[in-house]
Structures are given as C-alpha cells and as structure tokens.
mmCIF file of N, CA and C in Angstrom:
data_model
loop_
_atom_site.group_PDB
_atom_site.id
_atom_site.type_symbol
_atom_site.label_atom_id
_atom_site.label_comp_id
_atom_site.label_asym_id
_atom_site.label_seq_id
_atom_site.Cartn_x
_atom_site.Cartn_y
_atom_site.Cartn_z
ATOM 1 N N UNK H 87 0.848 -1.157 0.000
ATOM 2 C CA UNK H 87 0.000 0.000 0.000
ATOM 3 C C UNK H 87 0.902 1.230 0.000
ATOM 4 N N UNK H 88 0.560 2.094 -1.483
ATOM 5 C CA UNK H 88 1.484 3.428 -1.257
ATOM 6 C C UNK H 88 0.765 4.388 -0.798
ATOM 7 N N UNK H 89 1.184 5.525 0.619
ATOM 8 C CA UNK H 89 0.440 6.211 0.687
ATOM 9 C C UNK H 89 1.429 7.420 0.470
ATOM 10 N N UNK H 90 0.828 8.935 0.567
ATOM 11 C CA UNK H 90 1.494 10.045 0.655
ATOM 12 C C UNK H 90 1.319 10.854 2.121
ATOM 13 N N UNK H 91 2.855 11.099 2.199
ATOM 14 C CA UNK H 91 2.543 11.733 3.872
ATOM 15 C C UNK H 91 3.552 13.294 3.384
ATOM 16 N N UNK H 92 3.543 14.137 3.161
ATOM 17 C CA UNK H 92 4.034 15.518 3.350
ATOM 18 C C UNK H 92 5.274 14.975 2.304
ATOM 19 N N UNK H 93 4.541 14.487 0.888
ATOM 20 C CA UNK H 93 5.621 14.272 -0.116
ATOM 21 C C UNK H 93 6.469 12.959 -0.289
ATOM 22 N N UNK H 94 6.068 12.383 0.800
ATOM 23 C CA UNK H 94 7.067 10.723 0.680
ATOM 24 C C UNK H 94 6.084 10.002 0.854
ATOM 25 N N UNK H 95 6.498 8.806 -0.087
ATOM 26 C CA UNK H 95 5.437 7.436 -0.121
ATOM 27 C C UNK H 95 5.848 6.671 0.181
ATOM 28 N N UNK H 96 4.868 5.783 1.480
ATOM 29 C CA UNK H 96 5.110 4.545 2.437
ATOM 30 C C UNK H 96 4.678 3.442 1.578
ATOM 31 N N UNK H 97 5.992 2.502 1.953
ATOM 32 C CA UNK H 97 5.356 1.001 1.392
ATOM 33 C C UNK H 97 5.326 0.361 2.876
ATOM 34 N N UNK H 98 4.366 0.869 3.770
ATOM 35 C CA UNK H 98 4.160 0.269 4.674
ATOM 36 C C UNK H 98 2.922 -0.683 4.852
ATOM 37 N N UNK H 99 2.377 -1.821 4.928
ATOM 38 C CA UNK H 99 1.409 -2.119 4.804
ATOM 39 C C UNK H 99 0.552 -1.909 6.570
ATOM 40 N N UNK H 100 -1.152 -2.759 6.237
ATOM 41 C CA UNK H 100 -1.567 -1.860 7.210
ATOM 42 C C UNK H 100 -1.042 -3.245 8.281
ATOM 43 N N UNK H 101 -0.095 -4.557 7.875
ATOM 44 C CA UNK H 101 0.103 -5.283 8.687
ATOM 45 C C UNK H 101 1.517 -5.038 9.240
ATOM 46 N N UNK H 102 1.887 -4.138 8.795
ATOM 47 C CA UNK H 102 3.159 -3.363 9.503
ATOM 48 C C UNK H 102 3.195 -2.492 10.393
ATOM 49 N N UNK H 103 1.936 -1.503 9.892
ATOM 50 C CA UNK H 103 1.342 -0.578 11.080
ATOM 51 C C UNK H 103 1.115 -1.344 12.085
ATOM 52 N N UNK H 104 -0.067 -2.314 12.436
ATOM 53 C CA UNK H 104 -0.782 -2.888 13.324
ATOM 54 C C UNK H 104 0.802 -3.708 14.229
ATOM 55 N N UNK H 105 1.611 -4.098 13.327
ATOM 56 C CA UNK H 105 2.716 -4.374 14.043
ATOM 57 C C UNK H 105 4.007 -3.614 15.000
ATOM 58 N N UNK H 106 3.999 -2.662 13.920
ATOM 59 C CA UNK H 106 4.903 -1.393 14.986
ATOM 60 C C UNK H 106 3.817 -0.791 15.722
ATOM 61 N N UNK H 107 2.443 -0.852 16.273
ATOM 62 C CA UNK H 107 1.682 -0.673 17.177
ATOM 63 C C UNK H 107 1.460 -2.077 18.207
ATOM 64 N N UNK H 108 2.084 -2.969 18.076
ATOM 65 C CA UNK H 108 2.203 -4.107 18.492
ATOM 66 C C UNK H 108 0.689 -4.560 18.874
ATOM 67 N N UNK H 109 0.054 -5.018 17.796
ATOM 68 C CA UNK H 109 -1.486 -4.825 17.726
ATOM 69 C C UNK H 109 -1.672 -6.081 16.870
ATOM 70 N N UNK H 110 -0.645 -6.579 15.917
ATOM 71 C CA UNK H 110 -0.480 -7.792 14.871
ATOM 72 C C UNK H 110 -1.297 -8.688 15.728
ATOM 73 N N UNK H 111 -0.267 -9.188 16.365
ATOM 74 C CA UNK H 111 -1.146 -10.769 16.601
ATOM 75 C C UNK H 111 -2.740 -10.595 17.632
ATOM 76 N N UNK H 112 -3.173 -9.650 17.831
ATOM 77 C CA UNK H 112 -4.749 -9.883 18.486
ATOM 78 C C UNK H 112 -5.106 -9.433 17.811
ATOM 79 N N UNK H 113 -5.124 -8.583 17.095
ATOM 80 C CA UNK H 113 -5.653 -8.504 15.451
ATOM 81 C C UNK H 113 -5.827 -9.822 14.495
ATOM 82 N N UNK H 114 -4.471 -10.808 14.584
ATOM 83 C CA UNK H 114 -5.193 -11.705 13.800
ATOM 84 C C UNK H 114 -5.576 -12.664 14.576
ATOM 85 N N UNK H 115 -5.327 -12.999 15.639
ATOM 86 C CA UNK H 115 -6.209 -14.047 16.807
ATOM 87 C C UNK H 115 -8.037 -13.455 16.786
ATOM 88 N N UNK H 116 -8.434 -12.365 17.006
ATOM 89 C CA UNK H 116 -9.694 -11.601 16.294
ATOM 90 C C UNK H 116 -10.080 -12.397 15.228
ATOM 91 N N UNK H 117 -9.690 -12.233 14.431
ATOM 92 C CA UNK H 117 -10.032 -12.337 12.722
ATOM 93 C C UNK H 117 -9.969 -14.085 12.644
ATOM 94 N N UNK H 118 -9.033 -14.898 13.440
ATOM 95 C CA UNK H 118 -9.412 -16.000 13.339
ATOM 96 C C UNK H 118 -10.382 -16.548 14.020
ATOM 97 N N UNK H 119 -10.888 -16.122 15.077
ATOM 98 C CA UNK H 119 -11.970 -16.531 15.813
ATOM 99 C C UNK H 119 -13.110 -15.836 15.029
ATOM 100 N N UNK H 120 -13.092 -14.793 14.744
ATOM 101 C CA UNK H 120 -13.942 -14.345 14.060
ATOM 102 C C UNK H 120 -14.764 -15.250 13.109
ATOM 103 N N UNK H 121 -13.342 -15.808 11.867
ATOM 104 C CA UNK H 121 -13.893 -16.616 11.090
ATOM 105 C C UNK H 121 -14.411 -18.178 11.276
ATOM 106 N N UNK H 122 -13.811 -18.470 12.765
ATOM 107 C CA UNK H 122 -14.435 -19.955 13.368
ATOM 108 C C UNK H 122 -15.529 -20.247 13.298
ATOM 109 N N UNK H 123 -15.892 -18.665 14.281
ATOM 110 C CA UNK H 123 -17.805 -18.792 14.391
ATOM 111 C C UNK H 123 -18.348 -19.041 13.661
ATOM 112 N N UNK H 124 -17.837 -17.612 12.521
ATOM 113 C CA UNK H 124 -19.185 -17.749 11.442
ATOM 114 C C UNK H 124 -19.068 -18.952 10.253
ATOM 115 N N UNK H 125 -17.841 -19.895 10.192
ATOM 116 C CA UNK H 125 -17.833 -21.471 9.764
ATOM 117 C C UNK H 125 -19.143 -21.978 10.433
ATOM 118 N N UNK H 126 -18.622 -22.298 12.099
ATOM 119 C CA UNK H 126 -19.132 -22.914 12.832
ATOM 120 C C UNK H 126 -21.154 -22.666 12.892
ATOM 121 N N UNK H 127 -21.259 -21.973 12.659
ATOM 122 C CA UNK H 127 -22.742 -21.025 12.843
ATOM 123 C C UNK H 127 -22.969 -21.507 11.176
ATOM 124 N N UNK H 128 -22.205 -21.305 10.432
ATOM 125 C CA UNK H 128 -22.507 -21.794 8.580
ATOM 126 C C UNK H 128 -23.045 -23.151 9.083
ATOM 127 N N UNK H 129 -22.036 -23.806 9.449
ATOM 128 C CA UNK H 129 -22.298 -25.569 8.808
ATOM 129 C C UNK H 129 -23.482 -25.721 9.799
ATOM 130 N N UNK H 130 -23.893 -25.132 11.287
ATOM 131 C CA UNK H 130 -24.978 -25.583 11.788
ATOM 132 C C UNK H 130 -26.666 -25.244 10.956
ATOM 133 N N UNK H 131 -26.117 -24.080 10.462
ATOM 134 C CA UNK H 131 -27.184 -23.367 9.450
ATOM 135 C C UNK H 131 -27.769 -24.609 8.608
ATOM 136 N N UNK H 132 -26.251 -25.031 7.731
ATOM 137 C CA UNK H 132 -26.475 -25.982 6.789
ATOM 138 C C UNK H 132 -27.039 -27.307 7.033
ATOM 139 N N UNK H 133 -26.639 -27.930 8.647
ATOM 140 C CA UNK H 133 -27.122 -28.803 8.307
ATOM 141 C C UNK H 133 -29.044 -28.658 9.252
ATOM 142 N N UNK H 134 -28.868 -27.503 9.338
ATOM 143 C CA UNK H 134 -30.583 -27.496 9.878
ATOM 144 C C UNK H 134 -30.415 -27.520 11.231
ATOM 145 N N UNK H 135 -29.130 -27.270 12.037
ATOM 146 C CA UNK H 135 -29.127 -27.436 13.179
ATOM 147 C C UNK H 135 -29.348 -26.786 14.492
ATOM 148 N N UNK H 136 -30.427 -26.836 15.221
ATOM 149 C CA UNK H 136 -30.394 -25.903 16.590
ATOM 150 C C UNK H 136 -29.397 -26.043 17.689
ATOM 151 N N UNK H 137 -29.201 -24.852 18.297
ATOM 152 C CA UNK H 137 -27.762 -24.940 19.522
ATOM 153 C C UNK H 137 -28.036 -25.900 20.214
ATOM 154 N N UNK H 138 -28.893 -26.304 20.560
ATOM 155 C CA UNK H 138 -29.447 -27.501 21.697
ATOM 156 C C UNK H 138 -29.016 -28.795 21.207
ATOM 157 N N UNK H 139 -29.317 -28.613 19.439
ATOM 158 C CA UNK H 139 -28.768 -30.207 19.258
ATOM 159 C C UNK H 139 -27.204 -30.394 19.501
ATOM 160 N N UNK H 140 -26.514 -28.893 18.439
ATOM 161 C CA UNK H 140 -25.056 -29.287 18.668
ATOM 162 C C UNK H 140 -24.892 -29.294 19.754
ATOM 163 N N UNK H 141 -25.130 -28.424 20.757
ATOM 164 C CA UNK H 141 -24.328 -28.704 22.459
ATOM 165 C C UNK H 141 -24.092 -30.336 22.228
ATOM 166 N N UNK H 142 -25.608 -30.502 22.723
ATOM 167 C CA UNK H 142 -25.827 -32.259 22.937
ATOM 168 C C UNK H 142 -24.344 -33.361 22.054
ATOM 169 N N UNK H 143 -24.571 -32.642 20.847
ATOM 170 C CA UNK H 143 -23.307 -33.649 19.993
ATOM 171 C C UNK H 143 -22.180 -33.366 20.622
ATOM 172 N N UNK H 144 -22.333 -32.638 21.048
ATOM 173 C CA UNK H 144 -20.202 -31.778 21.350
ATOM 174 C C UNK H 144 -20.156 -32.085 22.652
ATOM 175 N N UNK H 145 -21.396 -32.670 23.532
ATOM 176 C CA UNK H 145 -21.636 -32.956 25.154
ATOM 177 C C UNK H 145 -21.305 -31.958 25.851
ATOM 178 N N UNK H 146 -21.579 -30.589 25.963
ATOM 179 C CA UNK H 146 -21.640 -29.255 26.162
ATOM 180 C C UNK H 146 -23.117 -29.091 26.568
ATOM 181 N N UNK H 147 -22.438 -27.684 27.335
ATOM 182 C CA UNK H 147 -23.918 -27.234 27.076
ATOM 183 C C UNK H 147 -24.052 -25.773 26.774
ATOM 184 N N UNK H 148 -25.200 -25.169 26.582
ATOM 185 C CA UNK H 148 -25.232 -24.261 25.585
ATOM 186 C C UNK H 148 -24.801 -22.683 26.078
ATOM 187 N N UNK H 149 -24.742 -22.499 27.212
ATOM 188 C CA UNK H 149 -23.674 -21.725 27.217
ATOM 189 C C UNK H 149 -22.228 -21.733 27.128
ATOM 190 N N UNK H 150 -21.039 -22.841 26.953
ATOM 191 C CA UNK H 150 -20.255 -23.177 26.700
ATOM 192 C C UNK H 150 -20.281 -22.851 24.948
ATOM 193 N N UNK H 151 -21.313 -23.575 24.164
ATOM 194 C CA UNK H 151 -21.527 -23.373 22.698
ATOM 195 C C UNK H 151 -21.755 -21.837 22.533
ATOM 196 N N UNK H 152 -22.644 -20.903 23.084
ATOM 197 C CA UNK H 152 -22.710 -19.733 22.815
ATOM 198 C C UNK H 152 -21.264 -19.036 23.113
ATOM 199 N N UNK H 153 -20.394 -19.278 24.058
ATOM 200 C CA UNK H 153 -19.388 -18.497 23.933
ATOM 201 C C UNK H 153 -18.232 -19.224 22.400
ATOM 202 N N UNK H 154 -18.248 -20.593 22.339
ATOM 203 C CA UNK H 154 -17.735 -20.483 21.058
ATOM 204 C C UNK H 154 -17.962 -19.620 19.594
ATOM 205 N N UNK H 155 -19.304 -19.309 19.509
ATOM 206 C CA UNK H 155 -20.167 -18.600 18.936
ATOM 207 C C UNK H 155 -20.284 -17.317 18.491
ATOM 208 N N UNK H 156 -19.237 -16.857 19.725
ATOM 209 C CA UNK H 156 -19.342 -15.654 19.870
ATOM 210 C C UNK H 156 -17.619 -14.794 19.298
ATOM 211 N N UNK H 157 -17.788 -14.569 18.381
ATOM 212 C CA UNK H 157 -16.760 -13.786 17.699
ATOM 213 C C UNK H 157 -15.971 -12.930 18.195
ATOM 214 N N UNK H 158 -16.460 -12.129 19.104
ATOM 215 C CA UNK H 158 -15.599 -11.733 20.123
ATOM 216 C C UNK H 158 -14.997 -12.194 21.400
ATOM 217 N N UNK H 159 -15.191 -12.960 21.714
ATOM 218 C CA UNK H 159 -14.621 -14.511 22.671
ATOM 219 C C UNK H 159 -13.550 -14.817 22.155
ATOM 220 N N UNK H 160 -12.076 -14.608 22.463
ATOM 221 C CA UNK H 160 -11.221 -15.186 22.513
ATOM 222 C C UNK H 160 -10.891 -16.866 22.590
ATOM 223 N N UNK H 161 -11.357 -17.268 24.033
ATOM 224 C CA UNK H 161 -10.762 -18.258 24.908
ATOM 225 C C UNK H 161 -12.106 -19.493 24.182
ATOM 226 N N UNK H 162 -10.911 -20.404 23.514
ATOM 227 C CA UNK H 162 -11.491 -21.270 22.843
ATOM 228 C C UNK H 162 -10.365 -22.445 22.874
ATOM 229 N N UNK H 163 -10.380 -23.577 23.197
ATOM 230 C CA UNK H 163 -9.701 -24.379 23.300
ATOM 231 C C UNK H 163 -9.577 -25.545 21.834
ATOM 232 N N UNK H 164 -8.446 -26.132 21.591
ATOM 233 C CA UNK H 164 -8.808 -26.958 19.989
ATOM 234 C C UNK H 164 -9.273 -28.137 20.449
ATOM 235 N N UNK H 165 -9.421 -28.583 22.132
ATOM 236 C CA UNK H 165 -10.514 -29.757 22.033
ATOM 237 C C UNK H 165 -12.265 -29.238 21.869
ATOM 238 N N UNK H 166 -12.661 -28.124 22.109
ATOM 239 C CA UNK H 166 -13.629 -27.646 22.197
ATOM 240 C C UNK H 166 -13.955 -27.493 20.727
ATOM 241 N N UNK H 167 -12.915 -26.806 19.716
ATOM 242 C CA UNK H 167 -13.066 -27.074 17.977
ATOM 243 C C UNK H 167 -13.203 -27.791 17.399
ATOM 244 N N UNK H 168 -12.333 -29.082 18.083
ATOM 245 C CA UNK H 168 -12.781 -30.295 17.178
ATOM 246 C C UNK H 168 -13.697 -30.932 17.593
ATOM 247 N N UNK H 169 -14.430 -30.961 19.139
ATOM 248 C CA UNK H 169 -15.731 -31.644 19.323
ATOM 249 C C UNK H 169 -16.933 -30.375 18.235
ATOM 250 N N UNK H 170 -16.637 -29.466 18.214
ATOM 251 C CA UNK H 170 -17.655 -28.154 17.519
ATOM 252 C C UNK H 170 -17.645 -29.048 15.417
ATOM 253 N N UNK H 171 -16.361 -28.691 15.150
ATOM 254 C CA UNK H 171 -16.387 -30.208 13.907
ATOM 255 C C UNK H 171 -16.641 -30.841 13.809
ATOM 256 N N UNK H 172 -16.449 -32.028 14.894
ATOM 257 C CA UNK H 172 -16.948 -33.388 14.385
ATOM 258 C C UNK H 172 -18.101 -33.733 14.521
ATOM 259 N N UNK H 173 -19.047 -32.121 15.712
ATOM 260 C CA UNK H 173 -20.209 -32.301 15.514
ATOM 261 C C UNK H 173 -21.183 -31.863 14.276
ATOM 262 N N UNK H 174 -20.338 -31.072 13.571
ATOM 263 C CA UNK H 174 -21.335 -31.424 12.193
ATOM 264 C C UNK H 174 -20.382 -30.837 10.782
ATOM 265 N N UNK H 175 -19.750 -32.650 11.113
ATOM 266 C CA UNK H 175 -19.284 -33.532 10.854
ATOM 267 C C UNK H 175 -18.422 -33.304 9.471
ATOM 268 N N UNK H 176 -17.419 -31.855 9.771
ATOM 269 C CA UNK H 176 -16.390 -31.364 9.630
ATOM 270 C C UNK H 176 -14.611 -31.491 9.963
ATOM 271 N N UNK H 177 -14.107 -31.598 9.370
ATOM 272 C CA UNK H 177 -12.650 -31.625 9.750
ATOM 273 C C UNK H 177 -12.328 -30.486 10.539
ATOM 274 N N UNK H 178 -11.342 -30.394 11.258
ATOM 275 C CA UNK H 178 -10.746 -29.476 11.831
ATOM 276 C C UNK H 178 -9.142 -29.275 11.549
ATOM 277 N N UNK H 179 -9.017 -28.403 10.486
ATOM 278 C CA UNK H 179 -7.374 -28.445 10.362
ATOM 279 C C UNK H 179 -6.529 -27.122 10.827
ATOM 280 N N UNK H 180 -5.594 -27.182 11.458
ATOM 281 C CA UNK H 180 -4.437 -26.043 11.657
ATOM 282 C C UNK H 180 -3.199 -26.665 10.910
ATOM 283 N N UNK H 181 -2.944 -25.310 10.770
ATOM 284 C CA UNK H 181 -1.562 -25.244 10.024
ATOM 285 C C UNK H 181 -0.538 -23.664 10.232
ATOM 286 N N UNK H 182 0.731 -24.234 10.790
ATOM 287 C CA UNK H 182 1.649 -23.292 11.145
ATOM 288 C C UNK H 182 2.068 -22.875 9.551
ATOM 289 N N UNK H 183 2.117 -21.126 9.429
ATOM 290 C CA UNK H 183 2.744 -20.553 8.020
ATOM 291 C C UNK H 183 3.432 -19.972 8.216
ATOM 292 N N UNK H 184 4.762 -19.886 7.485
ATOM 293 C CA UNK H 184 5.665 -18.886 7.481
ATOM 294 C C UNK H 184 5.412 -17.051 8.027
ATOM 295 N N UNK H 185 5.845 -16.591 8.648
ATOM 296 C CA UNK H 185 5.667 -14.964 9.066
ATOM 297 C C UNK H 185 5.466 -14.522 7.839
ATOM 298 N N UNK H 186 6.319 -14.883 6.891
ATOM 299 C CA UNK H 186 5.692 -13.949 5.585
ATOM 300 C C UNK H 186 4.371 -13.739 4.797
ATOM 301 N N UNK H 187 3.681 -15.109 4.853
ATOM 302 C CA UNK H 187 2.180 -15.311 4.739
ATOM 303 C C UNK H 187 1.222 -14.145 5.188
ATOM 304 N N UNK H 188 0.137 -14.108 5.257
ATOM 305 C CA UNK H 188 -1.037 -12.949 5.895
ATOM 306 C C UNK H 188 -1.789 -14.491 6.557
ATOM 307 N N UNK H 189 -2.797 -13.784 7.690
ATOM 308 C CA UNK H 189 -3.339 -15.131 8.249
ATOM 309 C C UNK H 189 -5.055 -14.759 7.478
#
C-alpha cells in the first residue's frame, strides 16, 4: 500500500502498522476466531441445526456453545473445535505458516 505523507510514499502495509503498534497478533487471533464462528454457525445453518442439538453432539452445554459462537470470545480451546467439527461432521485443520504469509 502506497500512501502520501508531506511528499514521501510509504510502502508500509496496514500489517506493519498494526505491528509497529504491536497490535499484529490480536488482530489476527480476532479475525481467526472471528472466522471460526461464522464457519461454525454456517455448517450448523447448513445442516438445519439448533444450539441444543449441537451442544448435545459436542456434550456441552449451551452456554459453553454460545461463547464459542461468539466472535468476540477469545478463549477457545482446539478440544472444544474439534468436538464443535466433528459435531457437524467437519474436519478441523491447523496449520503453522511462514511470518511472511497474511493469516
């Protein structure tokens, strides 16, 4: 991204900013939970499913499921993801990427 500041142009991107504001990584910890939910909330959509049933599949209960749910909720554990997957009946994959990548 080139911008103009009083005649000089930054090739700073805005994941450089957010980084020399040391803001990077809960910015993208955000954005990945972000996109959990609204997976997680998709495939229940898809398969016709009410919170009551998934709790029940994931052996939860539904306030435990509503905070997964919840996009602004951080604190999510990957046994809690993959019982949230395999309850409708999704893979669950992570994968470590190089720093140079975007997440």
């Amino acid at each position: 991204m080139k911008t103009r500041n009083k005649g000089r142009i930054s090739e700073e991107t805005f994941d450089d900013f957010l980084s020399s504001q040391g803001l990077l990584q809960d910015a993208q910890e955000v954005a990945i939970k972000r996109v959990l939910a609204w997976q997680i909330a998709q495939a229940m959509k898809d398969e016709g499913m009410t919170k009551t049933v998934m709790a029940k599949r994931m052996q939860t209960n539904r306030r435990q499921l509503d905070r997964l749910l919840d996009p602004e909720n951080p604190s999510v554990t990957l046994s809690t993801l993959s019982r949230a997957a395999n309850a409708v009946d999704r893979m669950l994959r992570i994968e470590l990427c190089p720093r140079t990548e975007t997440v």
